[in-house]
PDB file of C-alpha atoms in Angstrom:
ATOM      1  CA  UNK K   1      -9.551  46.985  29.354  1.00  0.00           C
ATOM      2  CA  UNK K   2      -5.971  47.145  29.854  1.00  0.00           C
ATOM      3  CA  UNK K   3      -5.366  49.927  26.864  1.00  0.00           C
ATOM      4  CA  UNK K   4      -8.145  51.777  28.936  1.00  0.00           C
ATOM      5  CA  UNK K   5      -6.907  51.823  32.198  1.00  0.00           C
ATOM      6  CA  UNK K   6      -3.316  52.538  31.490  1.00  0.00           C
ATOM      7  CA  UNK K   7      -5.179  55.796  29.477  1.00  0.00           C
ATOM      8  CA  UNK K   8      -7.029  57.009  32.201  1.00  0.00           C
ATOM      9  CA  UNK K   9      -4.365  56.776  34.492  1.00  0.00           C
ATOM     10  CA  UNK K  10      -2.066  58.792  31.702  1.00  0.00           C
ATOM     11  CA  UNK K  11      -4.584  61.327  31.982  1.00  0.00           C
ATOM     12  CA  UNK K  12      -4.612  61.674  35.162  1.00  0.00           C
ATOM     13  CA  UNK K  13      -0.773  62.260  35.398  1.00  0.00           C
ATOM     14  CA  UNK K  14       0.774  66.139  35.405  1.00  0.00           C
ATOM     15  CA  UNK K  15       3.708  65.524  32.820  1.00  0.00           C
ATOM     16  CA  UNK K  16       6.865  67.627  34.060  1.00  0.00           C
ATOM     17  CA  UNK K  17       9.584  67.625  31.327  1.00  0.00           C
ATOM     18  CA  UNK K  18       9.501  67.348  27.463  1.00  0.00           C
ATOM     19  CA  UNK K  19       9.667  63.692  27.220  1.00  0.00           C
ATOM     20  CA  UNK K  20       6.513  63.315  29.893  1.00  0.00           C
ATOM     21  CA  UNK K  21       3.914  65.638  27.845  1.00  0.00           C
ATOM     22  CA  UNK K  22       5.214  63.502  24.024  1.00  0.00           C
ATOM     23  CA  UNK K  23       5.346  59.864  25.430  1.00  0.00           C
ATOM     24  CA  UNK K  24       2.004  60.951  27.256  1.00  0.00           C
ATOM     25  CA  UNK K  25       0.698  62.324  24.406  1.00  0.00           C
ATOM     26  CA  UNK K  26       1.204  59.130  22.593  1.00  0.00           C
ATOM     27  CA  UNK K  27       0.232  57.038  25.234  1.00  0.00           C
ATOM     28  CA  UNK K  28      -3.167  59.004  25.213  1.00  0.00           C
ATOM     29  CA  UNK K  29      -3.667  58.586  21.457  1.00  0.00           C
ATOM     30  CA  UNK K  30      -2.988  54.925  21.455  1.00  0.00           C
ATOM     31  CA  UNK K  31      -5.659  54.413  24.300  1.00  0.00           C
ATOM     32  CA  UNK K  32      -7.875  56.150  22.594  1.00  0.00           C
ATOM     33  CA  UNK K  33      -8.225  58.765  25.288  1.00  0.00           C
ATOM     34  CA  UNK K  34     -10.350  62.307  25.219  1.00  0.00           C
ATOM     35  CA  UNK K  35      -9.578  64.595  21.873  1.00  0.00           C
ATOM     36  CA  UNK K  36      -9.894  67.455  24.221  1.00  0.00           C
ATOM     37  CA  UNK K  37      -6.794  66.130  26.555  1.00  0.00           C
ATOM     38  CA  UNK K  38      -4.636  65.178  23.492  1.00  0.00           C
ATOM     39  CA  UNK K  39      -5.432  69.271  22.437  1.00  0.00           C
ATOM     40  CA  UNK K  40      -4.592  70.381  25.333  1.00  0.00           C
ATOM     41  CA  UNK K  41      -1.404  68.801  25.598  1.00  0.00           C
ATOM     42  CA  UNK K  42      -0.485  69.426  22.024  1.00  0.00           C
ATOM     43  CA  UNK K  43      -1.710  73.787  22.821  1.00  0.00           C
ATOM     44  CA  UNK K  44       0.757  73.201  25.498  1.00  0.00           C
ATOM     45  CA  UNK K  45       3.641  71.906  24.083  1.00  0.00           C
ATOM     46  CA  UNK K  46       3.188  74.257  21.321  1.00  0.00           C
ATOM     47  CA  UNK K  47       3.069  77.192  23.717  1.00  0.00           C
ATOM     48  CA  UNK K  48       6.651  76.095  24.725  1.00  0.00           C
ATOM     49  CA  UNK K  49       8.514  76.421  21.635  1.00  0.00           C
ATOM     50  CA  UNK K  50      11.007  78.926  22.316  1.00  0.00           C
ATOM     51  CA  UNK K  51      11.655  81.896  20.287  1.00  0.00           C
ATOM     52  CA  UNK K  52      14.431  80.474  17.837  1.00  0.00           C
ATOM     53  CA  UNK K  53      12.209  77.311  17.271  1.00  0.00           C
ATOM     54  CA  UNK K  54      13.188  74.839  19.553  1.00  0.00           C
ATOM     55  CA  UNK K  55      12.107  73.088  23.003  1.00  0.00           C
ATOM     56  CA  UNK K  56      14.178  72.131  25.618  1.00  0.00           C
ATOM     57  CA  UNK K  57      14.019  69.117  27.447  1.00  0.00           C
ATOM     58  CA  UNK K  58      13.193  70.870  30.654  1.00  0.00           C
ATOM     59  CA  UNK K  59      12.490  74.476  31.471  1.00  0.00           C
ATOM     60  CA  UNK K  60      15.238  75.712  33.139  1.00  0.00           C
ATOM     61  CA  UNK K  61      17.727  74.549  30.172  1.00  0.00           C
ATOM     62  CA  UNK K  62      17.841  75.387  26.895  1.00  0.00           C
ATOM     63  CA  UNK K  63      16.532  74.172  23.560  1.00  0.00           C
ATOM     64  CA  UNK K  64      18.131  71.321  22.026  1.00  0.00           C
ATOM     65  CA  UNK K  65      17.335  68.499  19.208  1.00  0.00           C
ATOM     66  CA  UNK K  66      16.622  66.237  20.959  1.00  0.00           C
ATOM     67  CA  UNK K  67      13.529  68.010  22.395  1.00  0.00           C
ATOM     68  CA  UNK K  68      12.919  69.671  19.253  1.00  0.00           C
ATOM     69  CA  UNK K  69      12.896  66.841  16.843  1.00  0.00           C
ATOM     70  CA  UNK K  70      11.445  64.670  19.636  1.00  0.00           C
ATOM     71  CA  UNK K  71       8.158  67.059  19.684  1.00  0.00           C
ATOM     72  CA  UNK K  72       7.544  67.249  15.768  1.00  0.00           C
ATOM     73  CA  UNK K  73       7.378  64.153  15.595  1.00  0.00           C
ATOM     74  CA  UNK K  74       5.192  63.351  18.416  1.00  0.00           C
ATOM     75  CA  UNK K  75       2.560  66.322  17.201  1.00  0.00           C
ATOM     76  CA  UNK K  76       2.622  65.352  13.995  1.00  0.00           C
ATOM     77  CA  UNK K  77       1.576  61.535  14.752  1.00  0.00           C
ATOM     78  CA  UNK K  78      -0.656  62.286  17.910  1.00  0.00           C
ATOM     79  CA  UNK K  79      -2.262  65.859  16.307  1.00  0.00           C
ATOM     80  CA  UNK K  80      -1.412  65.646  12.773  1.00  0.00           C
ATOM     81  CA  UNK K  81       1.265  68.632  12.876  1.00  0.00           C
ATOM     82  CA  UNK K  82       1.680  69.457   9.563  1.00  0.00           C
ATOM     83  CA  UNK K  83       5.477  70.080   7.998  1.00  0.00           C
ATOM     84  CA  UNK K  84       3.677  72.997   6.472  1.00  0.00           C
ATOM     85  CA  UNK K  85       2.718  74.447   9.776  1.00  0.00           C
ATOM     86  CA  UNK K  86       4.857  77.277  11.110  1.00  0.00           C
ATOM     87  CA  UNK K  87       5.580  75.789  14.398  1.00  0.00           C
ATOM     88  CA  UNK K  88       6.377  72.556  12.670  1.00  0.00           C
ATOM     89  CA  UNK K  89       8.884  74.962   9.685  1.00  0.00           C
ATOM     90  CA  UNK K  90      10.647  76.991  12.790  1.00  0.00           C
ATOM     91  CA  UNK K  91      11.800  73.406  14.522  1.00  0.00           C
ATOM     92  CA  UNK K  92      12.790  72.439  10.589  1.00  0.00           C
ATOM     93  CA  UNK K  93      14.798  75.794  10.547  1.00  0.00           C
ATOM     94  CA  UNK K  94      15.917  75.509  14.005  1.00  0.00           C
ATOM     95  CA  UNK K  95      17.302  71.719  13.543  1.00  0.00           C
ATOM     96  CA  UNK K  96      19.139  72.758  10.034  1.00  0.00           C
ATOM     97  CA  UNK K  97      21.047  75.355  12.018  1.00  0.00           C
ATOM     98  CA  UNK K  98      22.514  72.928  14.800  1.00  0.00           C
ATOM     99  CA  UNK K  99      22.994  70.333  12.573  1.00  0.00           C
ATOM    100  CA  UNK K 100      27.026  69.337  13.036  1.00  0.00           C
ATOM    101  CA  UNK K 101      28.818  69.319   9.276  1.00  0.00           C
ATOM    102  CA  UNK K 102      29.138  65.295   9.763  1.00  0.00           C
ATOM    103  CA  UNK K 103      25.530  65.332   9.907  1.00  0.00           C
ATOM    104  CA  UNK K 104      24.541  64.640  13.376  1.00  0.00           C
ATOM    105  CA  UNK K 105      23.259  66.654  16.130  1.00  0.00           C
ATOM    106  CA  UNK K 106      25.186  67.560  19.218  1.00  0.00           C
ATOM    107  CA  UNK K 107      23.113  67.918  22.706  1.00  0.00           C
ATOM    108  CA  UNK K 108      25.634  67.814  25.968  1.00  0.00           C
ATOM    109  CA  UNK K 109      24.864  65.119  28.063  1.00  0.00           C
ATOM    110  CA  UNK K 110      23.595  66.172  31.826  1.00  0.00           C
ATOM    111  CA  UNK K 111      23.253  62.398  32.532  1.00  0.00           C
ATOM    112  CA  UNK K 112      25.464  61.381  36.104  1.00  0.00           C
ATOM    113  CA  UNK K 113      27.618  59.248  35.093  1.00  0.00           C
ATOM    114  CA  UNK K 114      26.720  55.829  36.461  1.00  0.00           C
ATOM    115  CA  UNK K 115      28.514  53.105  34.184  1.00  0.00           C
ATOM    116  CA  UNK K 116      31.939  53.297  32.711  1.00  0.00           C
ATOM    117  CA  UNK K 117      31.994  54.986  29.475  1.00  0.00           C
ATOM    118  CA  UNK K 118      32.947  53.423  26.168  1.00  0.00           C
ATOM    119  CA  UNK K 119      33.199  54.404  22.578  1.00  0.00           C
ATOM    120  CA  UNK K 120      30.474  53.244  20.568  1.00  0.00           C
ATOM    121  CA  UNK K 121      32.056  54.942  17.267  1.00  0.00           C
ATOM    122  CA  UNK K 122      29.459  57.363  17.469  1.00  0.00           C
ATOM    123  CA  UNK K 123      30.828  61.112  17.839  1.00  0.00           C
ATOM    124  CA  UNK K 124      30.649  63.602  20.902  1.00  0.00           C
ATOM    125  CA  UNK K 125      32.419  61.558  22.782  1.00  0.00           C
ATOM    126  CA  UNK K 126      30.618  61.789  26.569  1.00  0.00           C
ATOM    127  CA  UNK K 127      27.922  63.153  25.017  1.00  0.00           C
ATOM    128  CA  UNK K 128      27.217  60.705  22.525  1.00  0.00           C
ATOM    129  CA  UNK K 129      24.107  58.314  23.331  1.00  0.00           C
ATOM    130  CA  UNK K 130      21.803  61.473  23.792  1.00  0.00           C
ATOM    131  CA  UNK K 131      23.616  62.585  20.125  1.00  0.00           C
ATOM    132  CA  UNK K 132      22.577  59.630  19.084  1.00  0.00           C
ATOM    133  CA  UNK K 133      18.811  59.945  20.216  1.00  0.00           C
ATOM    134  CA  UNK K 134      18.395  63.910  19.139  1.00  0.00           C
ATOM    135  CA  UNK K 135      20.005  62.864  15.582  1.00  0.00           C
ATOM    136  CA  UNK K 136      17.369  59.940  15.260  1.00  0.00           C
ATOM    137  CA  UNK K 137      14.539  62.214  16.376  1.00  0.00           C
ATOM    138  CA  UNK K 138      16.127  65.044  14.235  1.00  0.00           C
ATOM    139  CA  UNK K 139      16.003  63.158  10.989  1.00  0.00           C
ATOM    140  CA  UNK K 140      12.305  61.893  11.820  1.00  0.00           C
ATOM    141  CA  UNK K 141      11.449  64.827  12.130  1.00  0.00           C
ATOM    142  CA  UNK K 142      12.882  66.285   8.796  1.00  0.00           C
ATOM    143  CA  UNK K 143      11.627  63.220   7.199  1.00  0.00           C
ATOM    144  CA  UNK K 144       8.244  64.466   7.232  1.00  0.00           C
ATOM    145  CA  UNK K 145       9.349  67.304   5.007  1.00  0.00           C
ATOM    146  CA  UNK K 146       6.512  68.034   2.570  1.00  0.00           C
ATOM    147  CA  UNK K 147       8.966  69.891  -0.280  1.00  0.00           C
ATOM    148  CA  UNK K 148      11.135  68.793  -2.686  1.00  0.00           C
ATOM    149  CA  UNK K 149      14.059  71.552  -2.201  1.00  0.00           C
ATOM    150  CA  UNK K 150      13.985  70.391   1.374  1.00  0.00           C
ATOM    151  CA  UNK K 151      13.715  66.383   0.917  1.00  0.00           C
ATOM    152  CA  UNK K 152      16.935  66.795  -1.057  1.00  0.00           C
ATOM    153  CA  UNK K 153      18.524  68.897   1.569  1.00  0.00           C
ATOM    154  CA  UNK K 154      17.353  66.067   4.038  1.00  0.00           C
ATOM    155  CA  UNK K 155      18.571  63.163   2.163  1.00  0.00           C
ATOM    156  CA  UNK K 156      22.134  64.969   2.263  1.00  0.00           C
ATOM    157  CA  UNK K 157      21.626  65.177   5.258  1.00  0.00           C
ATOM    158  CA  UNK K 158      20.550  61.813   6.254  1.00  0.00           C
ATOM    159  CA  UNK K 159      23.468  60.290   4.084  1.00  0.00           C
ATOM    160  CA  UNK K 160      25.840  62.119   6.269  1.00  0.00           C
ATOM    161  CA  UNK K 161      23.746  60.102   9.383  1.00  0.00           C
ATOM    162  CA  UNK K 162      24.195  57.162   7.674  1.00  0.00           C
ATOM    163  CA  UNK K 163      27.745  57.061   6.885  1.00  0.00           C
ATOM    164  CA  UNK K 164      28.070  55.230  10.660  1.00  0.00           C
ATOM    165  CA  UNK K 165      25.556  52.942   9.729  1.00  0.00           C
ATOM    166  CA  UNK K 166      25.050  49.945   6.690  1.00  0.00           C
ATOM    167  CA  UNK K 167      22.049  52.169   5.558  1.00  0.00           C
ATOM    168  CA  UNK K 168      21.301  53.171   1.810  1.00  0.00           C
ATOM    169  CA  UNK K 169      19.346  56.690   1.488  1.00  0.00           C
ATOM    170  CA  UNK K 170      17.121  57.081  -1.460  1.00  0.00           C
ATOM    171  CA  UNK K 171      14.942  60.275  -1.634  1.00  0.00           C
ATOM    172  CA  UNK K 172      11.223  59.668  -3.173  1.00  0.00           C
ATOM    173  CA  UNK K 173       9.051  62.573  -4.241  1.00  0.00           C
ATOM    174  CA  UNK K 174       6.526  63.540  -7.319  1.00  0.00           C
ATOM    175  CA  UNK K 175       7.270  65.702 -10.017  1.00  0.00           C
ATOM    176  CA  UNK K 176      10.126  64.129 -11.351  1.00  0.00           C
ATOM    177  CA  UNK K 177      10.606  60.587 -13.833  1.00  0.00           C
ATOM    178  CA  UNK K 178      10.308  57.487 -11.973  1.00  0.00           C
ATOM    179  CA  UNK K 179      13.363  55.734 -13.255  1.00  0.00           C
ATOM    180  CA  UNK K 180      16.181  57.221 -11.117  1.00  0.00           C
ATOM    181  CA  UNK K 181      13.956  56.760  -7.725  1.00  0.00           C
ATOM    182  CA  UNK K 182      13.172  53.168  -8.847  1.00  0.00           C
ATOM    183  CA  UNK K 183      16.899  52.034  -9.587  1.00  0.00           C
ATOM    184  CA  UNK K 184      17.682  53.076  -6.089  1.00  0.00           C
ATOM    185  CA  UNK K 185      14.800  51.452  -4.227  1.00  0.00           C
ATOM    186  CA  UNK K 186      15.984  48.194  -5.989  1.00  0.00           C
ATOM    187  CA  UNK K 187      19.864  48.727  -5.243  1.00  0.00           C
ATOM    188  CA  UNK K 188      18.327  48.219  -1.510  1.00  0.00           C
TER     189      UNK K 188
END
């Protein structure tokens, strides 16, 4: 009942900004709501990919990672996107281009500044907390990646990421001996 309600009244909300039309797509999906809403929210989303690849958070700014990454992954859960797709390969292109040479993603913060700021060792300094979300939607995002040229250019990637974390990266994909993939599984 609950799952129900909160989906009806989901549906029955106009979403304004990026992050209203993905979290309300996946609300929609995970209360089982109409096919035909979840389509139209996914045409519409996909209608707002700008001409370089990405979407913006809003639209009167411009196109960013965090929006972009944010959206491919939330179409390609909630409408099965495919990584194959060209909408889904100009966001790929689009994040690979911003992506900073330490491996994160840089999106200036428009956030009012309500609590004191601190370092959290993360870098763009002021701008680093939405960083940090557009570089964990980012890598989602290029997670999904369906080729082997392109996982290994993402698990470069990703162990750039990772260097501020206690995270391992290990690539998996077919086509290639089992033995090397294995060993670094187990190494953890």
């Amino acid at each position: 009942h609950h799952a129900g309600a909160a989906g009806r009244w989901l549906s029955e909300q106009p979403p304004r900004t990026t992050d209203d039309q993905t979290f309300r797509l996946l609300g929609l999906r995970w209360a089982d709501q109409s096919p035909e809403l979840i389509r139209s929210g996914t045409d519409r989303l996909l209608a707002e990919q700008r001409e370089d690849g990405s979407w913006a958070q809003q639209a009167n700014m411009p196109g960013d990672a965090y929006a972009t990454g944010q959206v491919l992954v939330v179409l390609h859960q909630v409408s099965g996107l495919a990584p194959t797709d060209p909408a889904y390969r100009r966001g790929l292109e689009y994040l690979l281009r911003k992506q900073e040479d330490d491996g994160s993603w840089f999106v200036k913060t428009r956030a009012v500044p309500s609590n004191p700021y601190f370092e959290s060792g993360f870098p763009h300094a002021k701008s680093q907390f939405i960083s940090y979300a557009a570089s964990c939607w980012a890598t989602q995002a290029l997670i999904l990646e369906p080729t082997r040229e392109l996982a290994a250019q993402v698990e470069t990637a990703i162990r750039d990421f990772a260097r501020y974390t206690s995270f391992r990266v290990a690539s998996v994909y077919g086509g290639v001996g089992y033995g090397r993939q294995n060993d670094e599984l187990r190494a953890g």
